[in-house]
Coordinates of N, CA and C in Angstrom, one line a residue:
M489 N 0.9 -1.2 0.0 CA 0.0 0.0 0.0 C 0.9 1.2 0.0
T490 N 0.6 2.2 -0.9 CA 1.4 3.4 -0.9 C 1.0 4.4 0.1
E491 N 1.9 5.4 0.3 CA 1.6 6.4 1.3 C 0.3 7.2 1.0
I492 N 0.0 7.4 -0.3 CA -1.2 8.0 -0.8 C -2.4 7.2 -0.3
E493 N -2.3 5.9 -0.6 CA -3.5 5.0 -0.2 C -3.6 5.0 1.3
R494 N -2.5 4.9 2.0 CA -2.6 4.9 3.5 C -3.3 6.2 4.0
N495 N -2.8 7.4 3.4 CA -3.4 8.6 3.9 C -4.8 8.8 3.5
A496 N -5.2 8.2 2.4 CA -6.6 8.3 2.0 C -7.5 7.5 2.9
A497 N -7.0 6.5 3.5 CA -7.8 5.6 4.3 C -8.0 6.0 5.8
V498 N -7.3 7.1 6.2 CA -7.4 7.6 7.5 C -8.0 9.0 7.6
P499 N -8.5 9.4 8.7 CA -9.1 10.8 8.8 C -8.0 11.8 8.5
A500 N -8.4 13.0 8.1 CA -7.4 14.0 7.7 C -6.5 14.4 8.8
D501 N -7.0 14.4 10.1 CA -6.2 14.9 11.2 C -5.2 13.8 11.6
L502 N -5.3 12.6 11.1 CA -4.3 11.5 11.4 C -3.4 11.2 10.2
S503 N -3.7 11.8 9.0 CA -2.9 11.5 7.9 C -1.4 11.9 8.0
Q504 N -0.6 11.2 7.4 CA 0.9 11.4 7.4 C 1.2 12.7 6.6
I505 N 2.0 13.5 7.2 CA 2.4 14.8 6.6 C 3.9 14.6 6.1
G506 N 4.2 15.0 4.9 CA 5.6 14.9 4.5 C 5.6 14.9 3.0
N507 N 6.8 14.8 2.5 CA 7.0 14.8 1.0 C 6.7 13.5 0.4
L508 N 6.2 13.5 -0.8 CA 5.9 12.3 -1.5 C 7.3 11.7 -2.1
N509 N 7.4 10.4 -2.2 CA 8.5 9.9 -2.9 C 8.3 10.0 -4.4
M510 N 9.3 9.7 -5.2 CA 9.2 9.8 -6.6 C 8.0 9.0 -7.2
E511 N 7.9 7.8 -6.8 CA 6.8 6.9 -7.3 C 5.4 7.5 -7.0
E512 N 5.2 8.0 -5.8 CA 4.0 8.6 -5.4 C 3.7 9.9 -6.1
L513 N 4.7 10.7 -6.3 CA 4.6 11.9 -7.1 C 4.2 11.6 -8.5
W514 N 4.9 10.7 -9.1 CA 4.6 10.3 -10.5 C 3.1 9.8 -10.6
T515 N 2.7 9.0 -9.7 CA 1.3 8.4 -9.7 C 0.3 9.6 -9.6
A516 N 0.6 10.5 -8.7 CA -0.3 11.6 -8.5 C -0.4 12.5 -9.7
E517 N 0.8 12.8 -10.3 CA 0.8 13.7 -11.5 C 0.1 13.0 -12.7
S518 N 0.4 11.7 -12.8 CA -0.3 11.0 -13.9 C -1.8 11.0 -13.8
T519 N -2.2 10.8 -12.6 CA -3.7 10.7 -12.3 C -4.3 12.1 -12.6
W520 N -3.8 13.1 -12.1 CA -4.4 14.5 -12.3 C -4.3 14.9 -13.7
E521 N -3.1 14.6 -14.3 CA -3.0 15.0 -15.8 C -4.0 14.2 -16.6
W522 N -4.3 13.0 -16.3 CA -5.2 12.2 -17.1 C -6.7 12.8 -16.8
L523 N -7.0 13.1 -15.6 CA -8.3 13.6 -15.3 C -8.5 15.0 -16.0
A524 N -7.6 15.8 -16.0 CA -7.7 17.2 -16.6 C -7.8 17.0 -18.1
H525 N -7.0 16.1 -18.7 CA -7.0 15.9 -20.1 C -8.4 15.3 -20.5
E526 N -8.9 14.3 -19.8 CA -10.2 13.7 -20.1 C -11.3 14.7 -20.1
E527 N -11.2 15.6 -19.1 CA -12.3 16.6 -18.9 C -12.2 17.6 -20.1
A528 N -11.0 18.0 -20.5 CA -10.9 19.0 -21.6 C -11.3 18.4 -22.9
F529 N -11.0 17.1 -23.1 CA -11.3 16.5 -24.4 C -12.3 15.4 -24.3
R530 N -13.3 15.6 -23.5 CA -14.3 14.5 -23.2 C -15.0 14.0 -24.5
H531 N -15.5 14.8 -25.4 CA -16.2 14.4 -26.6 C -15.2 13.6 -27.5
E532 N -14.1 14.1 -27.7 CA -13.1 13.5 -28.6 C -12.7 12.1 -28.0
H533 N -12.5 12.1 -26.7 CA -12.1 10.9 -26.0 C -13.1 9.8 -26.2
R534 N -14.4 10.1 -26.0 CA -15.5 9.1 -26.1 C -15.5 8.6 -27.5
A535 N -15.4 9.5 -28.5 CA -15.5 9.0 -29.9 C -14.3 8.1 -30.2
L536 N -13.1 8.4 -29.7 CA -12.0 7.6 -29.9 C -12.1 6.2 -29.2
Q537 N -12.7 6.2 -28.0 CA -12.9 4.9 -27.3 C -13.9 4.0 -28.2
R538 N -14.8 4.6 -28.8 CA -15.8 3.9 -29.6 C -15.3 3.7 -31.1
R539 N -14.0 4.1 -31.3 CA -13.3 3.9 -32.6 C -14.1 4.7 -33.7
R540 N -14.6 5.8 -33.3 CA -15.3 6.7 -34.3 C -14.4 7.8 -34.7
L541 N -14.7 8.4 -35.8 CA -14.0 9.6 -36.2 C -14.5 10.8 -35.3
V542 N -13.6 11.7 -35.0 CA -13.9 12.9 -34.2 C -14.3 14.0 -35.2
A543 N -15.4 14.6 -35.0 CA -15.9 15.7 -35.9 C -14.8 16.8 -35.9
E544 N -14.5 17.2 -37.1 CA -13.5 18.3 -37.2 C -13.8 19.5 -36.4
S545 N -15.1 19.8 -36.3 CA -15.5 21.0 -35.6 C -15.2 20.9 -34.1
R546 N -15.0 19.7 -33.6 CA -14.7 19.5 -32.2 C -13.3 19.5 -31.9
V547 N -12.4 19.5 -32.9 CA -11.0 19.4 -32.7 C -10.4 20.8 -32.8
C548 N -9.6 21.1 -31.9 CA -9.0 22.5 -31.9 C -8.1 22.7 -33.1
S549 N -8.0 23.9 -33.5 CA -7.2 24.1 -34.8 C -5.8 23.6 -34.8
A550 N -5.2 23.5 -33.6 CA -3.8 23.1 -33.5 C -3.7 21.6 -33.8
T551 N -4.8 20.8 -33.6 CA -4.7 19.4 -33.9 C -5.5 18.9 -35.1
Q552 N -6.0 19.9 -35.9 CA -6.8 19.5 -37.0 C -6.0 18.7 -38.1
Q553 N -4.7 19.0 -38.1 CA -3.9 18.3 -39.1 C -3.3 17.0 -38.5
L554 N -3.8 16.6 -37.4 CA -3.3 15.4 -36.7 C -4.4 14.3 -36.6
N555 N -4.0 13.1 -36.4 CA -4.9 12.0 -36.3 C -4.9 11.5 -34.9
P556 N -5.9 11.8 -34.1 CA -5.9 11.4 -32.7 C -6.3 9.9 -32.6
C557 N -5.6 9.2 -31.7 CA -6.0 7.8 -31.4 C -5.6 7.5 -30.0
L558 N -6.1 6.4 -29.5 CA -5.8 5.9 -28.2 C -4.8 4.8 -28.1
R559 N -3.9 4.9 -27.1 CA -3.0 3.8 -26.8 C -3.8 2.7 -26.1
K560 N -3.3 1.6 -25.9 CA -4.0 0.5 -25.2 C -4.2 0.9 -23.7
T561 N -3.4 1.8 -23.2 CA -3.6 2.3 -21.8 C -4.7 3.3 -21.7
G562 N -5.2 3.8 -22.8 CA -6.2 4.8 -22.8 C -5.6 6.2 -23.0
E563 N -4.3 6.3 -23.1 CA -3.7 7.6 -23.3 C -3.8 8.0 -24.7
R564 N -4.2 9.3 -24.9 CA -4.4 9.8 -26.2 C -3.0 10.1 -26.8
I565 N -2.9 9.8 -28.1 CA -1.7 10.2 -28.8 C -2.1 10.8 -30.1
L566 N -1.2 11.6 -30.7 CA -1.5 12.2 -32.0 C -0.5 11.7 -33.0
A567 N -1.0 11.4 -34.2 CA -0.2 11.0 -35.3 C -0.5 11.9 -36.5
A568 N 0.5 12.1 -37.4 CA 0.2 12.9 -38.6 C -0.9 12.2 -39.4
V569 N -1.6 13.0 -40.1 CA -2.8 12.5 -40.9 C -2.4 11.3 -41.7
N570 N -1.2 11.3 -42.3 CA -0.9 10.2 -43.2 C -0.3 9.0 -42.5
E571 N -0.2 9.1 -41.2 CA 0.2 8.0 -40.4 C -1.1 7.2 -39.8
T572 N -0.9 6.0 -39.5 CA -2.0 5.3 -38.9 C -1.7 4.9 -37.4
C573 N -2.7 4.5 -36.7 CA -2.5 4.1 -35.3 C -2.7 2.6 -35.3
S574 N -2.2 1.9 -36.3 CA -2.4 0.4 -36.3 C -1.7 -0.3 -35.2
D575 N -0.7 0.3 -34.6 CA 0.1 -0.3 -33.6 C 0.2 0.7 -32.4
P576 N -0.9 1.1 -31.8 CA -0.9 2.1 -30.7 C -0.5 1.5 -29.4
T577 N 0.7 1.1 -29.2 CA 1.2 0.5 -28.0 C 1.4 1.5 -26.9

C-alpha cells in the first residue's frame, strides 16, 4: 500500500504529513494529468474509445492536421494525418 493510499484511508487529522517519494509523485501527477485531459477533451475521447472519427468542428485548430488515437492504456496520442494508429502500444 502506498503512502497516498494509507493517507486516503485515515481521517485528515491523522494522515501522514511529508514529502511524496518519486513513485507517489509520478502516480499523483499521472492521475491528475489524465483527469484534466479527459475533462478537456471529453467528446473526442469518447469518440476515440468507440473507434469513431472525431468531428473536425470539435478538434481544436492546432490538432486538425493530426490523427488522434488511443493507446492501449487509454492515453491519447496524435499521429500525422498520413500515419495510422495500427500499432498504438
